[in-house]
PDB file of C-alpha atoms in Angstrom:
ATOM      1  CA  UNK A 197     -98.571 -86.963  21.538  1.00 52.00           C
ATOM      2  CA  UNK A 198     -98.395 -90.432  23.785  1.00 54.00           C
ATOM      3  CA  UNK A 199     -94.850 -92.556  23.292  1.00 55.00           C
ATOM      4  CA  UNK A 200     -94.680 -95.170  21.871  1.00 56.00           C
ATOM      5  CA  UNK A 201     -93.398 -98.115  24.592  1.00 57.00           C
ATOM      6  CA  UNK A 202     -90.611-100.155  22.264  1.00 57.00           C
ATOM      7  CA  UNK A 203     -88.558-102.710  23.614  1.00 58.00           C
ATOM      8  CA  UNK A 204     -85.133-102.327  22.747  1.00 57.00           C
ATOM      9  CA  UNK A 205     -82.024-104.502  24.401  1.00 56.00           C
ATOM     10  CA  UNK A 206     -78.797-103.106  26.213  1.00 60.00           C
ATOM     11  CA  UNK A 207     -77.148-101.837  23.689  1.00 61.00           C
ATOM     12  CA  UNK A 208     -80.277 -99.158  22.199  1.00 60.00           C
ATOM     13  CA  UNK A 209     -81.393-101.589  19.321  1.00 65.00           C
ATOM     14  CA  UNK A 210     -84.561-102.895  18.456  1.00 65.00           C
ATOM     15  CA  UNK A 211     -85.403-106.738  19.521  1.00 64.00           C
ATOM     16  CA  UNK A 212     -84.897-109.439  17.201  1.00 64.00           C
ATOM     17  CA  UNK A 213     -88.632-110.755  15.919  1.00 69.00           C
ATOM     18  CA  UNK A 214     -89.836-113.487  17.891  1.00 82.00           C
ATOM     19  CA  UNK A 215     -90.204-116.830  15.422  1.00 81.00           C
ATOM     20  CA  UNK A 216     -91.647-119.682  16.693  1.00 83.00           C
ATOM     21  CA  UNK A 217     -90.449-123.131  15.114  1.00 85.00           C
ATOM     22  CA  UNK A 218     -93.458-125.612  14.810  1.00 86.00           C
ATOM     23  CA  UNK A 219     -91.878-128.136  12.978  1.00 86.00           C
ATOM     24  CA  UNK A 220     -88.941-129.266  11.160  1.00 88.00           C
ATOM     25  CA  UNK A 221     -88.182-131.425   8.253  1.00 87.00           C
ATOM     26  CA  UNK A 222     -84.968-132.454   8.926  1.00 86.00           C
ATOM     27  CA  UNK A 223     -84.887-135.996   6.953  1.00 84.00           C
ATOM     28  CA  UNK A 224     -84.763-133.516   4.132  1.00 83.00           C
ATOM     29  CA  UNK A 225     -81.747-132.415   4.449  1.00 83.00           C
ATOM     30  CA  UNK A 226     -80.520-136.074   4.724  1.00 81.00           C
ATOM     31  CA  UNK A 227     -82.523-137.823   2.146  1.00 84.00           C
ATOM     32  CA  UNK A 228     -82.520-134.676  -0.695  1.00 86.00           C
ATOM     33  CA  UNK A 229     -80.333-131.912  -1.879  1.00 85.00           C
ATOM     34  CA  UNK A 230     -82.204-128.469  -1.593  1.00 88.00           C
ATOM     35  CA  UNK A 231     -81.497-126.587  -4.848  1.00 88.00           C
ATOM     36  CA  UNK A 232     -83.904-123.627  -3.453  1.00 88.00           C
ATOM     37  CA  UNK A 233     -86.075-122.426  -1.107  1.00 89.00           C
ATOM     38  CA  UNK A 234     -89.437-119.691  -0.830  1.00 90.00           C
ATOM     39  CA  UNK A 235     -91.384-119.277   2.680  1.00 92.00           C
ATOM     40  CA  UNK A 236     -95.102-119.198   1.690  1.00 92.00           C
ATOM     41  CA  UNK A 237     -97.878-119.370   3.555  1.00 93.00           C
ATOM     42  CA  UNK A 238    -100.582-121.524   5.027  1.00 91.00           C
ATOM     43  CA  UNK A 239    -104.154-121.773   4.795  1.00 91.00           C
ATOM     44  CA  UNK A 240    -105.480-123.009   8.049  1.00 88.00           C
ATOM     45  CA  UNK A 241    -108.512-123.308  10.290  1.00 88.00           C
ATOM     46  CA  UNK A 242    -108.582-122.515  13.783  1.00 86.00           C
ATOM     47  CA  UNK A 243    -108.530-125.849  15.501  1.00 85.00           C
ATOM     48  CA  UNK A 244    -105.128-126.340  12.997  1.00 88.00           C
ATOM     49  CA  UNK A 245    -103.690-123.170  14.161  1.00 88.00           C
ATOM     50  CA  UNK A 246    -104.319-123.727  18.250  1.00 88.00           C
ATOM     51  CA  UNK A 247    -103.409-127.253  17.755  1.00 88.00           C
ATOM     52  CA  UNK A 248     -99.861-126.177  15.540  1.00 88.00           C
ATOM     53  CA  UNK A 249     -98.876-123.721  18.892  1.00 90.00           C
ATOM     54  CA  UNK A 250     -98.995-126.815  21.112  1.00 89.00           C
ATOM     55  CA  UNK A 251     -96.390-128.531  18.411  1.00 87.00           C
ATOM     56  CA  UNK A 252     -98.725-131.051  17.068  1.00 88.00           C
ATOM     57  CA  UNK A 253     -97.042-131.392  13.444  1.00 88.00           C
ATOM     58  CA  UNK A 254     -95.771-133.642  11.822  1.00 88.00           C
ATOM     59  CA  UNK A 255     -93.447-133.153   8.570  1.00 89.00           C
ATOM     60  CA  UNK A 256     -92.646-137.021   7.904  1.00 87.00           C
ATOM     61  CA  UNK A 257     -94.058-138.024   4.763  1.00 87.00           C
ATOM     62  CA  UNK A 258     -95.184-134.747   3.842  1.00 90.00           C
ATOM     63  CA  UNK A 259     -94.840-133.094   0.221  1.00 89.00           C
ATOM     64  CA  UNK A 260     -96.207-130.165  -2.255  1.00 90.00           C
ATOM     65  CA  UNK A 261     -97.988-130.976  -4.944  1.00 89.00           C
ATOM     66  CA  UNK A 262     -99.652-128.442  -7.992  1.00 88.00           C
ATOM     67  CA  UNK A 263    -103.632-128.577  -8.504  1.00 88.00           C
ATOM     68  CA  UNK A 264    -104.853-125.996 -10.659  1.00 88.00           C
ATOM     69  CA  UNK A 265    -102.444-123.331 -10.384  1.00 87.00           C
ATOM     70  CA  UNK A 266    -102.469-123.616  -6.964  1.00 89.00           C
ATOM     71  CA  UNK A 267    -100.052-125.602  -4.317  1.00 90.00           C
ATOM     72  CA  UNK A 268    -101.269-128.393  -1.594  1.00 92.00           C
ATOM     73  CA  UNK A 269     -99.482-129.582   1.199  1.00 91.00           C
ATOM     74  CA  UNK A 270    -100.247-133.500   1.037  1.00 92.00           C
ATOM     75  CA  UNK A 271     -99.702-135.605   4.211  1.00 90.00           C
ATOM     76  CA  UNK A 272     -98.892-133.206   7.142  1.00 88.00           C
ATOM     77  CA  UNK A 273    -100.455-134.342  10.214  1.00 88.00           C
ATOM     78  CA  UNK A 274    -101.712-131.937  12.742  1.00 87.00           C
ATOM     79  CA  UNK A 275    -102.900-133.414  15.430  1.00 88.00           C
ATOM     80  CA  UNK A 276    -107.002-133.104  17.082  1.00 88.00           C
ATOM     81  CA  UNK A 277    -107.015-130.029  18.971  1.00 86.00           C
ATOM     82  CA  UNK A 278    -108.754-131.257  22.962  1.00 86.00           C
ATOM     83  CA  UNK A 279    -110.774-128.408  23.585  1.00 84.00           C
ATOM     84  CA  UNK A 280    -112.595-128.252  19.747  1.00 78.00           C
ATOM     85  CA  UNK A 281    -115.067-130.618  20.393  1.00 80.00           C
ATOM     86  CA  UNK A 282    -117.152-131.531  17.604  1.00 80.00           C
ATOM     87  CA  UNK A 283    -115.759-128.371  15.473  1.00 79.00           C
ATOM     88  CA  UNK A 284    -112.092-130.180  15.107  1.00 83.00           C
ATOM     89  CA  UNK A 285    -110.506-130.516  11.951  1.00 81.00           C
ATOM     90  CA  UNK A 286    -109.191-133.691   9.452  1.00 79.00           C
ATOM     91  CA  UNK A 287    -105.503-134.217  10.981  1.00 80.00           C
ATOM     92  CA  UNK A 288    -104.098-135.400   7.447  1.00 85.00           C
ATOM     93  CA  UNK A 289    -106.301-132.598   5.078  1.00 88.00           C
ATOM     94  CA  UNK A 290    -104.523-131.336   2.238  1.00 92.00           C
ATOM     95  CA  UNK A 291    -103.561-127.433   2.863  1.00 91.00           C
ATOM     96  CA  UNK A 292    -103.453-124.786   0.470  1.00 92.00           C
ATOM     97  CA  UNK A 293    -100.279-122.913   0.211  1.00 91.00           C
ATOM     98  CA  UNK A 294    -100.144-119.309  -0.125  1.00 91.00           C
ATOM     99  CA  UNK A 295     -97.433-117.767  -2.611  1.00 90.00           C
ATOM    100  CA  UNK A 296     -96.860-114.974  -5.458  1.00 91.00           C
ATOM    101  CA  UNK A 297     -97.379-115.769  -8.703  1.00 89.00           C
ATOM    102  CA  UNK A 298     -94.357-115.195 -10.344  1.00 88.00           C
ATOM    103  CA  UNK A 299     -93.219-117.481  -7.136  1.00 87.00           C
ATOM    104  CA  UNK A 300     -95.345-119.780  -8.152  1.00 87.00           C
ATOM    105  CA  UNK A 301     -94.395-119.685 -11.730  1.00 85.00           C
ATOM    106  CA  UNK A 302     -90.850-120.434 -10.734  1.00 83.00           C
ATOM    107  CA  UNK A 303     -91.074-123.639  -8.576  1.00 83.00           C
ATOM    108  CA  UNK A 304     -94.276-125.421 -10.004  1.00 81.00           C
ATOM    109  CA  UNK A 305     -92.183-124.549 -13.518  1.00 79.00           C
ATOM    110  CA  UNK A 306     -89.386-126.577 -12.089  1.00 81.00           C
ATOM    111  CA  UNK A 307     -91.018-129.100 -10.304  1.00 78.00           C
ATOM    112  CA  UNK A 308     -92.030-130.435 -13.335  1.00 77.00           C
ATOM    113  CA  UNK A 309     -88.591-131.216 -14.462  1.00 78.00           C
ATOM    114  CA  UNK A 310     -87.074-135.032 -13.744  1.00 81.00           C
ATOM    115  CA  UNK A 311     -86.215-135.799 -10.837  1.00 81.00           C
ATOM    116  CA  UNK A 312     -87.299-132.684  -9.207  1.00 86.00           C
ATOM    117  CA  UNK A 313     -89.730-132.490  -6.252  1.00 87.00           C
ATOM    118  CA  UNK A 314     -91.324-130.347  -3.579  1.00 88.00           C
ATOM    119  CA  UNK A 315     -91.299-130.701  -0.085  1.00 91.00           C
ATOM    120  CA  UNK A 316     -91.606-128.516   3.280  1.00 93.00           C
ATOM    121  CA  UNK A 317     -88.903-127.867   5.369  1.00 92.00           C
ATOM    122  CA  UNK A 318     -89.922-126.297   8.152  1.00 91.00           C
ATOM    123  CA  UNK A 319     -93.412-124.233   9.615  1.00 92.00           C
ATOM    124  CA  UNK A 320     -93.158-121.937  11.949  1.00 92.00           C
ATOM    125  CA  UNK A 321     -95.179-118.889  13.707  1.00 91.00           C
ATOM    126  CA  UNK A 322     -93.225-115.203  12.367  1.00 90.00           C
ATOM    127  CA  UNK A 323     -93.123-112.249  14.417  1.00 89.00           C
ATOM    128  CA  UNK A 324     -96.741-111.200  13.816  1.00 90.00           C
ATOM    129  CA  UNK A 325     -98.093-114.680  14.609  1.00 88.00           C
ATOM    130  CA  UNK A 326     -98.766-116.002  11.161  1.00 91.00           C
ATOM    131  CA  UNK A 327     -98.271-119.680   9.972  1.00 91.00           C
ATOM    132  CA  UNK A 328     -95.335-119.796   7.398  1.00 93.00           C
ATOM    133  CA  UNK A 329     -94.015-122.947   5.632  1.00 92.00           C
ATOM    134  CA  UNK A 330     -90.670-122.747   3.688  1.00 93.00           C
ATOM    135  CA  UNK A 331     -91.308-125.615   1.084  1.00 90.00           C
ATOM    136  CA  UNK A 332     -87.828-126.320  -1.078  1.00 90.00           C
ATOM    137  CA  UNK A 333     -87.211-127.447  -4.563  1.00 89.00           C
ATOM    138  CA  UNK A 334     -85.226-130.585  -3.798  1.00 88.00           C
ATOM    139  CA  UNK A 335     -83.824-133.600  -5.893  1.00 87.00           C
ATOM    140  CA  UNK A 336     -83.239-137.222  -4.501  1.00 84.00           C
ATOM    141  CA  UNK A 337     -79.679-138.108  -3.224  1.00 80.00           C
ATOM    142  CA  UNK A 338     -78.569-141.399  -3.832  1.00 79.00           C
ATOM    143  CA  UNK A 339     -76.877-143.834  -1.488  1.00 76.00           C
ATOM    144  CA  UNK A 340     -73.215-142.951  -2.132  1.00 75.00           C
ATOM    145  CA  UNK A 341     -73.915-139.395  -1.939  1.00 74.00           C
ATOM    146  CA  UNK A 342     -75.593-140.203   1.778  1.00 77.00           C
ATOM    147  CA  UNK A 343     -72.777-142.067   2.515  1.00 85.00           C
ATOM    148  CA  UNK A 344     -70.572-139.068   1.238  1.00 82.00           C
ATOM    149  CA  UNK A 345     -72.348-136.719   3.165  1.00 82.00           C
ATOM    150  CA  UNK A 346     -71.943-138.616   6.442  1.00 84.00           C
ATOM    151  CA  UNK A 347     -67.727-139.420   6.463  1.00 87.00           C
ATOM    152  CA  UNK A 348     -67.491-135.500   5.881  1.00 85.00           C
ATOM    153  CA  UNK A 349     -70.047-134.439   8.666  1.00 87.00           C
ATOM    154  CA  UNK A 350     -68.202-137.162  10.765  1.00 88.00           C
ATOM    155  CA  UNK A 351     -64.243-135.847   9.491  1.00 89.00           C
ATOM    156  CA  UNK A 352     -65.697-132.000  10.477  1.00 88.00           C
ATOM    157  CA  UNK A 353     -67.018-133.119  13.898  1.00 90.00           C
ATOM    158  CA  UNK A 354     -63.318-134.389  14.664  1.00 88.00           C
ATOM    159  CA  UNK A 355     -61.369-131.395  13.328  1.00 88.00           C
ATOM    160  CA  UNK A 356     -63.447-129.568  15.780  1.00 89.00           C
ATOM    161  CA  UNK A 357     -62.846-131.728  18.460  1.00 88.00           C
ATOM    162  CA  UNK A 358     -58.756-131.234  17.917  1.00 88.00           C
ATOM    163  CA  UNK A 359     -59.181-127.535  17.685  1.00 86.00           C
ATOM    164  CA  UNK A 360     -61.227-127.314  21.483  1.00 87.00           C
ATOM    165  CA  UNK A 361     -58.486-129.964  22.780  1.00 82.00           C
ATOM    166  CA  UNK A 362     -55.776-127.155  21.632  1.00 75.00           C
TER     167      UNK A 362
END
C-alpha cells in the first residue's frame, strides 16, 4: 500500500489551506454596517476565472440583487483576459451566485426589509481552487456614525502607540 506524501509543518500538523484573496470590498466596511455574512459561490466562465488569478476584479460599485429565486452579482468588473482572443467574456456581466436554499431563504428574506441591502465583500480562490464570494447583509451608515467610527479607529491607533512607546 503506497504513502500518501502530506505536507505537514515543524511541529507534525497539517498545513493551513492555501486561500487566495482576489478582491476586497473594503469601502464596505466604511460606508455600511455588516449585520451578516454567507460565502457562496460563483458561476464563471473560463476567460473570468484565468483573468480573476491575475487580480483583475473590481468590487467598487458592485451589489447582489434577487431574480427569480436566484442571486446576481450586478457591476463587478473583471477585466479582458489577453490570451482569449475572440472567446473573451463581457467584463461587467451579471454573475450568478451559488448558495443553499434555506441560505437563500434567509438573506433574500431579509434583503427585502428597509433599508437592508446586499453586497460582496470579498472573492477569493479556497484551498481546492474554487471561486468563492462572501456577499453580506449590510445597512447604510450615516454620516455621524462614519464620523463616529473614524475618532475611535483614530483614539485605538494612539493607545497602541503609548503601549509600544512603554
Amino acid at each position: 500500500m503506497p504513502k500518501k506524501n502530506k505536507k505537514k509543518t515543524k511541529a507534525g500538523k497539517k498545513a493551513a489551506p492555501q486561500v487566495t484573496m482576489v478582491a476586497e470590498n473594503r469601502k464596505a466596511r466604511h460606508k455600511y454596517e455588516i449585520l451578516d455574512q454567507v460565502e457562496c459561490g460563483m458561476m464563471l466562465i473560463g476567460s473570468e476565472v484565468k483573468s480573476m488569478r491575475e487580480g483583475k476584479l473590481s468590487l467598487d460599485e458592485a451589489y447582489i440583487r434577487t431574480k427569480d429565486n436566484e442571486l446576481w452579482l450586478i457591476g463587478a468588473d473583471i477585466a479582458h483576459y489577453n490570451n482569449a482572443g475572440m472567446w473573451n467574456h463581457d467584463p461587467r456581466r451579471p454573475r450568478k451566485l451559488l448558495v443553499h436554499g434555506r441560505e437563500f431563504d434567509k438573506f433574500a428574506g431579509r434583503a427585502h426589509e428597509r433599508g437592508l441591502t446586499l453586497i460582496p465583500l470579498r472573492v477569493y480562490f479556497n484551498a481546492r481552487g474554487i471561486a468563492k464570494c462572501v456577499m453580506g447583509l449590510v445597512k447604510g451608515k450615516k454620516l455621524h456614525d462614519k464620523r463616529e467610527a473614524i475618532k475611535k479607529r483614530e483614539s485605538d491607533r494612539g493607545l497602541q502607540r503609548a503601549m509600544r512607546r512603554r
